[in-house]
Coordinates of C-alpha atoms and ligand atoms in Angstrom, one line a residue:
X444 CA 29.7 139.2 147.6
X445 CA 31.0 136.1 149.3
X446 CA 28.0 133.8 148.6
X447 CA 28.5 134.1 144.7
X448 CA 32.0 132.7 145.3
X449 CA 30.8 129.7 147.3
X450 CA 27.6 128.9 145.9
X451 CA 27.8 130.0 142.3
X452 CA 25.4 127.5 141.1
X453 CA 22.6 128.8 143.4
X454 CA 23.7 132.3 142.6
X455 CA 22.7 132.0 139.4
X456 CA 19.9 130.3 139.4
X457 CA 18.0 131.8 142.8
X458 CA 20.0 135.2 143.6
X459 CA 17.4 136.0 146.1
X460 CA 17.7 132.7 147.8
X461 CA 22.0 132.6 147.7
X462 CA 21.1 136.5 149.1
X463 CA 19.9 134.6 152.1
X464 CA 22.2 131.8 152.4
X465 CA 25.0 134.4 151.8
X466 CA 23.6 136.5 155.2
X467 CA 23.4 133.4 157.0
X468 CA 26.6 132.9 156.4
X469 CA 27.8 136.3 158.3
X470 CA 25.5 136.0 160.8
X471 CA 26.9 133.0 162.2
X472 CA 30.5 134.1 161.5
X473 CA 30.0 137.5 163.6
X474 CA 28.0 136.3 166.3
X475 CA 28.6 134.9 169.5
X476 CA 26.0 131.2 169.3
X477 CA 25.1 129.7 172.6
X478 CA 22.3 127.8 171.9
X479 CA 23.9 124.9 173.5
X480 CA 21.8 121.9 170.8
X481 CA 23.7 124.1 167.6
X482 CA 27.4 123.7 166.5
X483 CA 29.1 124.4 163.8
X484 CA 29.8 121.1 161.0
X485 CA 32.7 121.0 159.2
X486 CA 32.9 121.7 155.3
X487 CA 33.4 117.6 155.4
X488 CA 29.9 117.3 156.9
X489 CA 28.7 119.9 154.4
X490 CA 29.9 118.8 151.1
X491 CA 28.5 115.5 152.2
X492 CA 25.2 116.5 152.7
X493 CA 25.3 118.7 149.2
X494 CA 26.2 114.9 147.4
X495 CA 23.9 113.4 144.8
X496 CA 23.8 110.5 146.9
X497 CA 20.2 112.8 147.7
X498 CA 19.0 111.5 144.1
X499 CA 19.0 108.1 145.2
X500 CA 16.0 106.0 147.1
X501 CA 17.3 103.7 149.1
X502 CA 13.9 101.8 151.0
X503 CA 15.2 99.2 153.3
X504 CA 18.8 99.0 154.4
X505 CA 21.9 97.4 153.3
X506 CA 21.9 94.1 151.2
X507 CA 17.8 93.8 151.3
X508 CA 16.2 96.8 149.7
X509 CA 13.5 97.7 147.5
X510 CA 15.4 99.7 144.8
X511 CA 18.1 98.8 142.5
X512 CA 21.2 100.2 142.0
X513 CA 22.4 100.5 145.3
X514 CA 25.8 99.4 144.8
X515 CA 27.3 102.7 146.4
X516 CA 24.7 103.5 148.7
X517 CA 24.6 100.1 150.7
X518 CA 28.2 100.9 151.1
X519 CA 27.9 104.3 152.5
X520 CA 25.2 103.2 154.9
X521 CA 27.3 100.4 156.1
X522 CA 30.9 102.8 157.1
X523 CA 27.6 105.0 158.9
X524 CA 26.6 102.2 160.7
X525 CA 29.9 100.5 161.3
X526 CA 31.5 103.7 162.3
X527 CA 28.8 104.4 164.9
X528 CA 28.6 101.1 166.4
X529 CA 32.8 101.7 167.0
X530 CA 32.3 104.5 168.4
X531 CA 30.0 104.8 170.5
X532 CA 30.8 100.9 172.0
X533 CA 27.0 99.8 170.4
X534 CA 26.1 96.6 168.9
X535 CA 23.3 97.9 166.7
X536 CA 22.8 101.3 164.9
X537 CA 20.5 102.3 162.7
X538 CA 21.4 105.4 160.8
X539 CA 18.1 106.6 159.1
X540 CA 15.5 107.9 161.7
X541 CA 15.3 111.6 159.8
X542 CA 15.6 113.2 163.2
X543 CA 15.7 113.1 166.9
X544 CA 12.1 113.5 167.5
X545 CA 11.1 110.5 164.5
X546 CA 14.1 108.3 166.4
X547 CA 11.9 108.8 169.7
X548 CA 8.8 107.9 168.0
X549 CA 10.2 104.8 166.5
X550 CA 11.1 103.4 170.0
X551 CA 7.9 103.7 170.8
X552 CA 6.5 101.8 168.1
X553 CA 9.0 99.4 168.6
X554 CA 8.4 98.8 172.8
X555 CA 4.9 100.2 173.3
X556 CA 1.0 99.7 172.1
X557 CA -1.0 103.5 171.6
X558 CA -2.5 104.1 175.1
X559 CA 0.7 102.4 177.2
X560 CA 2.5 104.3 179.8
X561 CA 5.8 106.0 179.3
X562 CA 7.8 107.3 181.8
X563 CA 10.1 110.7 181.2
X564 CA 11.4 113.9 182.9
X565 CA 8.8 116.5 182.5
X566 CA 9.7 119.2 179.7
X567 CA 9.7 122.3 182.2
X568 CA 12.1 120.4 184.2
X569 CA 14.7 120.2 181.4
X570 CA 13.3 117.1 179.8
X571 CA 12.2 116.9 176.0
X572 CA 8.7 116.7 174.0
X573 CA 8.8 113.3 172.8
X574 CA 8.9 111.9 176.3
X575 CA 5.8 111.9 176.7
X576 CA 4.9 116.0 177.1
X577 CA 0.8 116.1 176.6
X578 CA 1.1 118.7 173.2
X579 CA 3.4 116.2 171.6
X580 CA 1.7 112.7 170.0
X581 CA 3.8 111.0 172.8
X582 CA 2.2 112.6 175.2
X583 CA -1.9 111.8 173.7
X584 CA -1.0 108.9 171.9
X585 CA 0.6 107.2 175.0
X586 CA 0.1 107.8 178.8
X587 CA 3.1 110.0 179.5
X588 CA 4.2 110.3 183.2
X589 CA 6.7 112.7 184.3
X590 CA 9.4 112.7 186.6
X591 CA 11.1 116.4 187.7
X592 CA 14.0 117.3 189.7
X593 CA 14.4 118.1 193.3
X594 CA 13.4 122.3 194.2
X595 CA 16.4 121.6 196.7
X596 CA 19.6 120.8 194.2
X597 CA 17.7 120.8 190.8
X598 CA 18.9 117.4 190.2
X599 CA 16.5 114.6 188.9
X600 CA 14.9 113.0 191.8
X601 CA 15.6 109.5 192.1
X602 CA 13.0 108.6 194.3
X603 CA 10.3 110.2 192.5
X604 CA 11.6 107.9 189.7
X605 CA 11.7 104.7 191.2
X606 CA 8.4 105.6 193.0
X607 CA 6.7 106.4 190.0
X608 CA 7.9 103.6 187.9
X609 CA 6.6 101.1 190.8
X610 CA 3.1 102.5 190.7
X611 CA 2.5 103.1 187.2
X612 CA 4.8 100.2 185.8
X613 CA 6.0 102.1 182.1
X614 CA 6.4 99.9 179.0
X615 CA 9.5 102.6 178.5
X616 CA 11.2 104.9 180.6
X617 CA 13.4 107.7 179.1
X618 CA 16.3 109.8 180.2
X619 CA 18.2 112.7 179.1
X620 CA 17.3 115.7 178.2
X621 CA 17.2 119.1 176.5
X622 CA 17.8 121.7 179.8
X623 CA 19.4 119.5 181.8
X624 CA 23.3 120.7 183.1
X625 CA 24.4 117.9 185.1
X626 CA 25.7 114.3 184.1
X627 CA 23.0 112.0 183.8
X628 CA 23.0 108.8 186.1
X629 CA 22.1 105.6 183.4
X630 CA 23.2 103.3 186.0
X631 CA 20.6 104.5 188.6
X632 CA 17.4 104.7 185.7
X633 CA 18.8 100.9 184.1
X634 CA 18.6 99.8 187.6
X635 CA 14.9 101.0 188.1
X636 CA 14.4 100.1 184.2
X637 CA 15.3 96.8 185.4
X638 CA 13.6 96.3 188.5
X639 CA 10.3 96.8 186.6
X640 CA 10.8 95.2 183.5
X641 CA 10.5 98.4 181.2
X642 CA 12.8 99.6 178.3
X643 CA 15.6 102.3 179.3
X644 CA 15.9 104.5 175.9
X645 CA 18.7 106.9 176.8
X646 CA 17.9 110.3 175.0
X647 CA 21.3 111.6 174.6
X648 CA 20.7 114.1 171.6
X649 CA 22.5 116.7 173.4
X650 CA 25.4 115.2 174.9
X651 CA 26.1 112.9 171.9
X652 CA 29.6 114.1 170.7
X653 CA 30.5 114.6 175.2
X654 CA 29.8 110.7 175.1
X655 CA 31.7 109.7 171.9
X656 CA 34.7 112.1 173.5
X657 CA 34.7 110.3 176.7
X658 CA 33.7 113.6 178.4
X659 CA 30.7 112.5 180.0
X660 CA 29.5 108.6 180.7
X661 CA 28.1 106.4 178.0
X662 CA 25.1 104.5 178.4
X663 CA 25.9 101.5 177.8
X664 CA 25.5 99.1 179.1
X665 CA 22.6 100.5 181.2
X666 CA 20.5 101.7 178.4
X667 CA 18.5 98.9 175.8
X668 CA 18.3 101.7 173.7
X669 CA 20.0 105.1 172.6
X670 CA 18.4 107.4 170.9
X671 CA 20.3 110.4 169.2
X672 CA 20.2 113.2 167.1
X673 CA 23.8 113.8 165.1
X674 CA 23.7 117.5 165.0
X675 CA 24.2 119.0 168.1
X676 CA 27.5 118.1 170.2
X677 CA 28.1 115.3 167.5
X678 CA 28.7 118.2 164.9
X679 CA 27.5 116.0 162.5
X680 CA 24.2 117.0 160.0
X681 CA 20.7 116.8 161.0
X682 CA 19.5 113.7 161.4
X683 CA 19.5 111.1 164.0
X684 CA 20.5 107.7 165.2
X685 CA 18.8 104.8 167.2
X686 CA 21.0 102.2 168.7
X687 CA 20.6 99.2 170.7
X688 CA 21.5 95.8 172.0
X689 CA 21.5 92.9 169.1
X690 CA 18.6 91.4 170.8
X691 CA 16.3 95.0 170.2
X692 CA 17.7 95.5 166.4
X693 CA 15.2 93.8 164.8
X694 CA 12.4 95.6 166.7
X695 CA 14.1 99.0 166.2
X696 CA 14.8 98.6 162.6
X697 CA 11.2 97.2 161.6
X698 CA 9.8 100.6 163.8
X699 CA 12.2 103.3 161.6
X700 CA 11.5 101.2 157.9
X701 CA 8.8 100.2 157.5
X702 CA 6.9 101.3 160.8
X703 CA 7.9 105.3 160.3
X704 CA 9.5 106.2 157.3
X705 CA 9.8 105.7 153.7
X706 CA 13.7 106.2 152.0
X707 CA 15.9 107.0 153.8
X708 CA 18.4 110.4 153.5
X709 CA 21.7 109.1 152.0
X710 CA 23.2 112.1 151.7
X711 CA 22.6 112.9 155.3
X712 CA 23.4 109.2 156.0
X713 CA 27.2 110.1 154.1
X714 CA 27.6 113.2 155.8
X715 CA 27.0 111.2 159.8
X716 CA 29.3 108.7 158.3
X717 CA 31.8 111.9 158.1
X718 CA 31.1 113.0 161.2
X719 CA 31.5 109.8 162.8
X720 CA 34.9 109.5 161.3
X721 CA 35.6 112.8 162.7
X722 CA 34.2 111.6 166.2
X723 CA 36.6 109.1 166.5
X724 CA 40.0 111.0 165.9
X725 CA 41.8 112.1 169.0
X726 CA 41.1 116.0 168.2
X727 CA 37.4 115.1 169.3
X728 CA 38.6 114.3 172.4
X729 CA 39.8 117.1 173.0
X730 CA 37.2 119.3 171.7
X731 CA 34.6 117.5 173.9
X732 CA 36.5 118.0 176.7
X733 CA 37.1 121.6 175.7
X734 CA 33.5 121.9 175.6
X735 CA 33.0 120.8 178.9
X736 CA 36.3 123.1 180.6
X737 CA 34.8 126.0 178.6
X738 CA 31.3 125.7 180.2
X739 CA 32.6 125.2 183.7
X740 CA 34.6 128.5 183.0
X741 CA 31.9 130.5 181.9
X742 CA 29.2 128.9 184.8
X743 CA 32.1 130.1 187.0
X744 CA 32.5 133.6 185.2
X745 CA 28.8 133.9 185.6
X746 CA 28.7 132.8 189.5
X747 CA 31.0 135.7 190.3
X748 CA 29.0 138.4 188.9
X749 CA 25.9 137.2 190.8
X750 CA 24.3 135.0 188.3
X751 CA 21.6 132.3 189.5
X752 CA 22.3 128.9 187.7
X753 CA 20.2 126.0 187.9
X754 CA 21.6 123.4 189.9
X755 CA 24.6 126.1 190.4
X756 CA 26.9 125.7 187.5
X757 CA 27.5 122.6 184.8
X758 CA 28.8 119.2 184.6
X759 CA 28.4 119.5 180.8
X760 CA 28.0 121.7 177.4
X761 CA 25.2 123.6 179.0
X762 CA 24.2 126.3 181.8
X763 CA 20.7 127.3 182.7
X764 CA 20.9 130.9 183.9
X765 CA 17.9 131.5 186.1
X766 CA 17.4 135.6 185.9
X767 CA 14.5 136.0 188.7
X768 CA 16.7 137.9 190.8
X769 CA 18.2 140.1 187.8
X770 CA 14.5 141.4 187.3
X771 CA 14.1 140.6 183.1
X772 CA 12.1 138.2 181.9
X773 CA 14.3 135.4 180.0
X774 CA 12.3 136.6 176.6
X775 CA 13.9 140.0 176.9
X776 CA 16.9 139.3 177.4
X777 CA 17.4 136.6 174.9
X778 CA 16.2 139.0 172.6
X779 CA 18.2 141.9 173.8
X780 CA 21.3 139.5 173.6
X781 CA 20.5 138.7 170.0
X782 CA 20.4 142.2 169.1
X783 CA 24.0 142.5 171.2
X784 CA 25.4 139.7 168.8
X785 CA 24.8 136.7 171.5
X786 CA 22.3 134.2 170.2
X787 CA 20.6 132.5 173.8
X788 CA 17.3 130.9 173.9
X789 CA 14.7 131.9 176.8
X790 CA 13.9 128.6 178.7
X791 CA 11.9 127.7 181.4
X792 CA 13.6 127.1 184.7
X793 CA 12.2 124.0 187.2
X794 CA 9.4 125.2 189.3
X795 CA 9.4 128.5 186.9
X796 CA 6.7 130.6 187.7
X797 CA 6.5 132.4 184.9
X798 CA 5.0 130.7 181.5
X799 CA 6.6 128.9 179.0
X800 CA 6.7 131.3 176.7
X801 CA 8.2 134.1 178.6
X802 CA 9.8 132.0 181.2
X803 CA 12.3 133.3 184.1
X804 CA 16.0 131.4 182.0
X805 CA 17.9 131.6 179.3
X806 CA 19.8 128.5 178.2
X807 CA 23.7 128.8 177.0
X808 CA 25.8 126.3 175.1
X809 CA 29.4 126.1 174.7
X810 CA 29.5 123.3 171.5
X811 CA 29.4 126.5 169.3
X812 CA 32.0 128.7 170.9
X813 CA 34.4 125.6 171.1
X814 CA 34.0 124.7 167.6
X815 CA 35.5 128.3 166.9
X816 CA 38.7 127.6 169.1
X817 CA 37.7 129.9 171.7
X818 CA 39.2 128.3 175.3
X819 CA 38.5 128.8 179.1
X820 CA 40.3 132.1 178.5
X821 CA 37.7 133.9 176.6
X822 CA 34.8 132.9 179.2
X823 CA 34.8 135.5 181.8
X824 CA 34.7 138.0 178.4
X825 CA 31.9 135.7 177.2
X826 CA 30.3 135.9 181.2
X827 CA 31.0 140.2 181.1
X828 CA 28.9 140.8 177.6
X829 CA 26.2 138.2 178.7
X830 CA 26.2 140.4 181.9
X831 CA 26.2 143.9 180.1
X832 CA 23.6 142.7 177.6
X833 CA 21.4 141.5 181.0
X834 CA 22.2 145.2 182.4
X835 CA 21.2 146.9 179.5
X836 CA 18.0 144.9 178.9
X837 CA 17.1 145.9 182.2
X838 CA 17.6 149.0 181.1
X839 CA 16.3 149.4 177.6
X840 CA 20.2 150.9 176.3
X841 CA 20.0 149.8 172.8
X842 CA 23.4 151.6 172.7
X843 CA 25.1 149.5 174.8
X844 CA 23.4 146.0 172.8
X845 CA 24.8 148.2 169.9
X846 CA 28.5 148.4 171.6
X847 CA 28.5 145.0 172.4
X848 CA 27.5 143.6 169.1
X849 CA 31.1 145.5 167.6
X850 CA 33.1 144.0 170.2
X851 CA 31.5 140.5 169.7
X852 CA 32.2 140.6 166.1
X853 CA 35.7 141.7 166.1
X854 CA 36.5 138.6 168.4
X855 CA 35.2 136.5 166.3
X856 CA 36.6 137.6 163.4
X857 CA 39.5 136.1 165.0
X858 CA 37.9 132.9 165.6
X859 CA 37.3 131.5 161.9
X860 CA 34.0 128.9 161.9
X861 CA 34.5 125.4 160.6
X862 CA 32.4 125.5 157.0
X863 CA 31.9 128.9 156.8
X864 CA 33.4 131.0 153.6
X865 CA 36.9 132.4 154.5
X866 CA 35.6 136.0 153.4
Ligands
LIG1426 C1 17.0 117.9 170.1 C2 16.4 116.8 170.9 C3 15.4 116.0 170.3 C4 14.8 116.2 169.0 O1 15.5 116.4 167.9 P1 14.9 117.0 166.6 O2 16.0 116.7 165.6 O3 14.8 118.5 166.9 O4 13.6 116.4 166.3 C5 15.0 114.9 171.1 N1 15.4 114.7 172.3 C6 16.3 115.5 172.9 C7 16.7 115.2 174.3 C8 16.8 116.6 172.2 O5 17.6 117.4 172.9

């Protein structure tokens, strides 16, 4: 079996638990991922995290902390931070937020009082928990207000915005998203941040590793503060990343340690410091912009067989397939697809109708795919089994999920995965 040869240790000691790691492993080397926040991180990123740098507490950060023996650590931390602030054109980071939802919290402890108003895109129009959504702590712990996009164009609605941040006057306003396809405008949301005096955190979890590839715009200098998780398109571990202006680093560090958080992860802290590294060589470049042609060519692929997208195709990683007029529930077919060897999430669409869980979308990625090597020539193959799988959910022809899955597989067999066992 291919998981005693990679993880004899664990083997050994836990063969039911390497059993499972070990069938991880082949699921995500025969199927087809689209779940646009997933990648795959290289065995880099992977060794890093499996370090004993995990042994070590670390609370504080580099050069004042409460532990001794941090004569490695504070080193590791520092190529982290130094390597983000390079590359992403920052003059603040801090590395330790444990992940993307804890780095939202901590800029609101940093830039608002419990019962202040927030301003953020609402979450069934693309935008994310933590900005303010009423089941998250944001969302009862602060006044969340939420902005939505246009039922014309799908695109965020900048008058809305501007209208809503004059009357309700945020302490923070936040953009980005988790469902959103086209580029977001920081310019246009600094301006209104500006005009009434609230902090612009840029959520840009998703489209990290676009930004640090020059494939879509950065946020600075519009943003005071960037929030972002280092797993998705930054293909780094899970974990996160706060950045900022010099004038907000005090106030972000104090919120992440010791507002939020006790020690911080230093193995995951290594393995974004390898990821970064990796981020700033010229092949991310083009692998970022890979990402991007690849999702254009499959939004296009789709668009030809008669496919609804939201906001009618991508600017980014992502495409939001709206299947009202297809006649199957997003649930249904995301599970269909998964049984077909395509992994989707169901996803509301704006204005959905339906509920939120068993909404009218499913939501693709192309960070995955890319990862693999796959180009804009695979995508209208990609766009004909996300169509067959559609059909035959419509349908109930397990068969034909059943053909689909075989065909999937043997592609990608020729498509090794960065950090997966060569079987
Ligand atoms: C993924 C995501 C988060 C949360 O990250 P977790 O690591 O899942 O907590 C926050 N904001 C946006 C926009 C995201 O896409």
């Amino acid at each position: 079996m291919s998981q005693s040869l990679s993880h004899p240790a664990l083997s050994a000691a836990d063969p039911e638990l390497a059993a499972l790691v070990g069938a991880e492993e082949q699921l995500q080397a025969d199927t087809l991922r689209l779940i646009p926040s997933e990648n795959y991180v290289s065995a880099a990123v992977l060794e890093a995290t499996g370090t004993v740098l995990q042994n070590k507490y670390s609370e504080g950060y580099a050069g004042r902390r409460y532990y001794e023996g941090q004569q490695n650590i504070d080193q590791v931390e520092t190529l982290a931070v130094e390597r983000a602030k390079a590359v992403f054109g920052v003059e603040h980071a801090n590395v330790q937020p444990y992940s993307g939802s804890p780095a939202n919290l901590a800029a609101y402890l940093a830039f608002a009082e419990p019962g202040d108003t927030v301003l953020g895109m609402a979450l069934p129009m693309g935008g994310h928990l933590t900005h303010g959504w009423g089941v998250s702590a944001t969302g009862t712990w602060f006044r969340g207000v939420q902005y939505g996009v246009r039922p014309d164009s799908a695109l965020i609605d900048f008058d809305e915005v501007r209208d809503l941040a004059r009357k309700e006057r945020p302490k923070i306003i936040f953009c980005g998203g988790t469902a959103v396809p086209r580029t977001i405008d920081f310019a246009a949301f600094g301006e209104i941040a500006r005009e009434v005096d609230a902090v612009l955190v840029a959520d840009i979890a998703h489209i990290a590793g676009l930004i640090a590839g020059g494939a879509h715009p950065s946020p600075v200098p519009h943003a005071d503060v960037i929030s972002t998780t280092t797993h998705k398109t930054l293909r780094g571990p899970r974990g996160a990343m706060l950045m900022s202006r010099a004038s907000h680093a005090k106030a972000v560090d104090k919120a992440v340690f010791p507002g939020l958080q006790g020690g911080p992860h230093n193995h995951t802290t290594a393995a974004i410091a390898v990821a970064l590294r990796e981020a700033a060589a010229p092949s991310f470049r083009d692998y970022a912009h890979a990402v991007v042609a690849n999702a254009k060519a499959l939004a296009e692929a789709l668009l030809a067989r008669g496919y609804d997208l939201v906001s009618g195709g991508t600017d980014n990683h992502l495409v939001l397939i709206d299947l009202t007029s297809k006649e199957v529930p997003g649930k249904v077919a995301a599970k269909a697809l998964d049984r077909a060897g395509i992994v989707v999430n169901y996803n509301t669409v704006p204005f959905d109708p339906r509920k939120p869980f068993d909404p009218s979308g499913i939501r693709i990625g192309t960070p995955s795919l890319t990862s693999r090597g796959l180009g804009t020539d695979r995508m209208p193959l990609v766009a004909e089994w996300i169509d067959r799988g559609v059909q035959a959910a419509a349908k109930g022809d397990e068969d034909a999920l059943t053909v689909i899955r075989g065909e999937v597989a043997e592609l990608m067999a020729a498509y090794p995965a960065p950090g997966l066992p060569t079987a």
